XYZ file of C-alpha atoms in Angstrom:
255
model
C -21.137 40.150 -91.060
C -18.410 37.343 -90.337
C -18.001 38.567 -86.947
C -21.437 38.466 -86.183
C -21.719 35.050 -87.411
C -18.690 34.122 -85.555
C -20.405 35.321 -82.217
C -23.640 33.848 -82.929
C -21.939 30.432 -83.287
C -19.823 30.738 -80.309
C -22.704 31.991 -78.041
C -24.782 28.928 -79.332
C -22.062 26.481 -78.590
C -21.105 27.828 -75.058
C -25.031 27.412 -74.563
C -25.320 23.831 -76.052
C -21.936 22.970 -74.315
C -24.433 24.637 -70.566
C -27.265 22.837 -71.444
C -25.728 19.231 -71.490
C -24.050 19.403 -68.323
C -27.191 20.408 -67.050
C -29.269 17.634 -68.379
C -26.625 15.112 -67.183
C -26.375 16.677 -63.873
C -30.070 16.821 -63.780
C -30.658 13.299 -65.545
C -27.646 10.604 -64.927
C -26.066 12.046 -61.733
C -29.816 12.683 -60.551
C -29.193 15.540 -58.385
C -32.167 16.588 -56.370
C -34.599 19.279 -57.643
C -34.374 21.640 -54.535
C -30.831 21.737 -55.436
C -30.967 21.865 -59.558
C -34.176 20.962 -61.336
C -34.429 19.447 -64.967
C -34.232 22.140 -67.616
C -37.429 20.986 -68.499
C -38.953 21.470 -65.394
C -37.466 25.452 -65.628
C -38.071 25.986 -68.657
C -41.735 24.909 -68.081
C -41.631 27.297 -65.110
C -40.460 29.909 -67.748
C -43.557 29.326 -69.723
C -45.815 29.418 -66.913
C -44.845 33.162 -65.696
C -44.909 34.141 -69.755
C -48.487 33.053 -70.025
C -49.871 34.605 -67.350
C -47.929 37.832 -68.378
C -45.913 37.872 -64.852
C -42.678 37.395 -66.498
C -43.331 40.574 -69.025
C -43.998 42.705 -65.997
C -40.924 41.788 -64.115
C -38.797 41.638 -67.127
C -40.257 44.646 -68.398
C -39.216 46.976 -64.564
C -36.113 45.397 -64.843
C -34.997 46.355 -68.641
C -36.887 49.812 -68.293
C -34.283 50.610 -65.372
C -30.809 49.379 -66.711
C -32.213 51.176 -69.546
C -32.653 54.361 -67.736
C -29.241 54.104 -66.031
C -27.736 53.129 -68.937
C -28.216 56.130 -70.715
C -27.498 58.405 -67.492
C -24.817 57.325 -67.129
C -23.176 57.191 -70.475
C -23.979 61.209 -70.619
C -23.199 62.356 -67.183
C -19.645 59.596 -67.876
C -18.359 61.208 -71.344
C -19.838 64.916 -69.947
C -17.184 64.720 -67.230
C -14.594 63.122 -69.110
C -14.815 65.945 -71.489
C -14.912 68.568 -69.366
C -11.741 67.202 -67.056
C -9.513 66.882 -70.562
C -10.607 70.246 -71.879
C -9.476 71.650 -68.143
C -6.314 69.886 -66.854
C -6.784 71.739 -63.409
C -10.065 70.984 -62.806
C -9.039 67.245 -63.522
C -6.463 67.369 -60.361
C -9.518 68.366 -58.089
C -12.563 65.606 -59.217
C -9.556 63.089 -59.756
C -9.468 61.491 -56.032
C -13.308 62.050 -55.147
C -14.591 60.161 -58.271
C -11.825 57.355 -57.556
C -12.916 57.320 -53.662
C -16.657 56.992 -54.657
C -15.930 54.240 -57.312
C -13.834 52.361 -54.628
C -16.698 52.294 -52.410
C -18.247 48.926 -52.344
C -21.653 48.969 -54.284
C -23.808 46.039 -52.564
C -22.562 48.358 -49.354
C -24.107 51.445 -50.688
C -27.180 49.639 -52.142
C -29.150 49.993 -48.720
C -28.184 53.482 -48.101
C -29.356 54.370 -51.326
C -32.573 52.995 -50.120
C -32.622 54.823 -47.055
C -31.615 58.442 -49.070
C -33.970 57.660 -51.954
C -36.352 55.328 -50.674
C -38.154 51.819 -51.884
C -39.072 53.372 -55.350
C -37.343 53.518 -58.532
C -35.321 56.443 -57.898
C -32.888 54.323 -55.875
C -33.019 51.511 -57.801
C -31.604 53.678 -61.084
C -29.230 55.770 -58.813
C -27.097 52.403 -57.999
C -27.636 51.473 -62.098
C -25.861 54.977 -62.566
C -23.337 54.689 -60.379
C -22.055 51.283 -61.318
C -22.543 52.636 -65.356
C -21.098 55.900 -65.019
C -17.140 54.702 -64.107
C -16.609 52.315 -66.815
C -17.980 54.893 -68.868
C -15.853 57.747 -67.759
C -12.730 55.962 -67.761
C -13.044 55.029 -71.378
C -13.848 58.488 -72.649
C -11.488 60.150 -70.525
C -8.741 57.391 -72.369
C -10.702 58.543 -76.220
C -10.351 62.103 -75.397
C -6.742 61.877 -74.618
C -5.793 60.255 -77.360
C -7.090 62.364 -80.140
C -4.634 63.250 -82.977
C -3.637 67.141 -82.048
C -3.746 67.271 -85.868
C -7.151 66.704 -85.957
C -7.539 69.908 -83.331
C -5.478 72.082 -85.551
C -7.682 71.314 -88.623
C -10.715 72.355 -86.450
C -9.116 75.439 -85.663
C -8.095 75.686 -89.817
C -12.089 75.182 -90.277
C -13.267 77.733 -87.928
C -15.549 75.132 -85.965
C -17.158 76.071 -82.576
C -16.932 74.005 -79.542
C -19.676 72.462 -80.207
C -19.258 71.401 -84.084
C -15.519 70.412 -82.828
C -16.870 68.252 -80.175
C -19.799 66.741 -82.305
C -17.471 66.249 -85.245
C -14.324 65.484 -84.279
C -14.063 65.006 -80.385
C -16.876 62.722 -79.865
C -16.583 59.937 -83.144
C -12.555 59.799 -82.552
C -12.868 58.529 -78.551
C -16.066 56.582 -79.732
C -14.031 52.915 -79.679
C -12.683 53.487 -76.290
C -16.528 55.125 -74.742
C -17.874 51.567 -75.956
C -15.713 49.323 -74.454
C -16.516 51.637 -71.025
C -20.369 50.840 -71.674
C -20.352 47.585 -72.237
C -18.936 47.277 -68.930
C -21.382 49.228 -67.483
C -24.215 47.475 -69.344
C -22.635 44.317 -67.489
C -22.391 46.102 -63.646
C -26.082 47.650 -64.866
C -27.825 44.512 -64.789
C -25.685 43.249 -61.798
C -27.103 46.834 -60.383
C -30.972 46.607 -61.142
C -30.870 42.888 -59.647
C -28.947 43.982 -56.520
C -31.449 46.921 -56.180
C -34.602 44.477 -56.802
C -33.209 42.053 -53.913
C -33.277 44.852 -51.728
C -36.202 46.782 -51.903
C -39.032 45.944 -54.428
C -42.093 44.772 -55.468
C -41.467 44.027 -58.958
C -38.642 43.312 -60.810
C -36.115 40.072 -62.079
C -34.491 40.338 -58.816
C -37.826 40.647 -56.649
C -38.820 37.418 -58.900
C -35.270 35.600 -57.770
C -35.909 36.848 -54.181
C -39.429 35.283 -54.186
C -38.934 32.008 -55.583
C -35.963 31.783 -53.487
C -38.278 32.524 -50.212
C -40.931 29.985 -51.175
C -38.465 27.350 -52.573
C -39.414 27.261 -55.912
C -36.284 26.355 -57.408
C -37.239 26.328 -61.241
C -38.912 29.145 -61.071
C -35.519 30.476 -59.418
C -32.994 29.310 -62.379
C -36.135 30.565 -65.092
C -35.839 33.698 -63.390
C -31.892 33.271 -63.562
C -31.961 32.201 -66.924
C -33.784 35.606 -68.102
C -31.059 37.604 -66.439
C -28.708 35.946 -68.380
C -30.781 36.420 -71.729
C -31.195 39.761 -70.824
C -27.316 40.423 -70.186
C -27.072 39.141 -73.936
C -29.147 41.089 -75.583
C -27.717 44.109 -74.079
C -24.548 42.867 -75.189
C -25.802 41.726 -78.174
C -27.267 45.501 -78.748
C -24.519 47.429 -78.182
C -22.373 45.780 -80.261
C -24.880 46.533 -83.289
C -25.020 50.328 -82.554
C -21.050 50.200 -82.040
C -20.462 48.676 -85.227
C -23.226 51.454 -86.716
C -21.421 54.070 -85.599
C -17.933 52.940 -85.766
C -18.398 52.003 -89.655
C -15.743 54.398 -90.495
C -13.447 52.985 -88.457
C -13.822 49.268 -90.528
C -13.710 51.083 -93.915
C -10.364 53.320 -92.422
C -8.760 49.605 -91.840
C -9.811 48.473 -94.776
């Protein structure tokens, strides 16, 4: 509960600390609004799109992808993990491919995801899941490795399946290190569904950006900015509640 509080106070200060270099940018320096408008005049560009429901919508396509991706690849990252520390050989051969793909630049790939996959969502979440599943992968792969072999002779003492030893034992100990992978990934996610949005898309945070951008609406550009950083906290935010759910052992162990 201290932690949380802790966080909560440093997240407000960092934005109080934002907010007043942007009024005095805004307000005594008197910087032009094409190049930063007021935060009044964003946030009242902010309220404009949320009462006409236009900001829901966009805001809405944008969560329901990272989402999506998010949870794709977090399965498909610890599956492989898994499977490459159960079967040391196997590990040699997807070792330089999955390093090669991850190496490949992203915003590069973004368009020839389009062209594969087309204008639709099904692009759109395959760059989510392949910025996701890396971070992801990398930290179970470190989780798996460093389980206790005492804990795999006790599942052997117990008779468990594969299954129960993976659900019981395997999974909960490289839990700390899969976490820190996907909160990475729910970083390079968003950073994924915007890229994605700018390039193809009628719809979306990053459409929204595009747009305002295009017809040189400038609040409506940092309100649509400011979302995507709400957004990025929440997520943050989020993940750090489940991870302290199911890590609750781990406080009580160290305590």
């Amino acid at each position: 509960m201290r932690r949380r509080f802790s966080a909560a106070v440093d997240y407000t200060l960092a934005l109080a600390v934002l907010l007043f270099f942007w009024w005095f940018a805004t307000g005594p320096l008197a910087l032009p609004t094409f190049l930063l408008p007021s935060p009044l005049r964003t946030w009242n560009a902010l309220v404009t799109i949320a009462l006409t429901g236009e900001l829901w919508r966009h805001l809405g396509f944008t969560l329901q992808n990272i989402v999506i991706g998010l949870v794709m690849g977090c399965i498909a990252g610890i599956a492989i993990a898994y499977i490459m520390t159960r079967f040391p050989k196997l590990a040699v051969w997807l070792d330089g491919p999955l390093v090669i793909l991850q190496t490949a630049p992203k915003i590069a790939l973004a368009p020839l995801f389009v062209v594969w996959f087309g204008f639709g969502v099904l692009s759109k979440i395959i760059l989510i899941f392949s910025l996701v599943f890396f971070p992801v992968f990398v930290g179970a792969v470190a989780g798996f490795r460093t389980l206790d072999p005492k804990m795999k002779d006790l599942s052997k003492l117990l008779g468990l399946s594969a299954v129960q030893r993976f659900r019981q034992i395997e999974l909960p100990a490289a839990m700390p290190e899969i976490f820190v992978g996907l909160k990475i990934g729910a970083v390079q996610a968003l950073v994924g569904a915007v890229l994605a949005e700018w390039m193809s898309g009628k719809v979306g945070l990053g459409y929204l950006m595009t747009f305002a951008s295009a017809t040189y609406k400038t609040p409506l550009l940092f309100a649509a900015v400011l979302m995507t950083v709400v957004l990025g906290l929440v997520l943050h935010v989020a993940l750090t509640i489940v991870e302290g759910r199911l890590l609750s052992w781990k406080g009580a162990k160290n305590g």
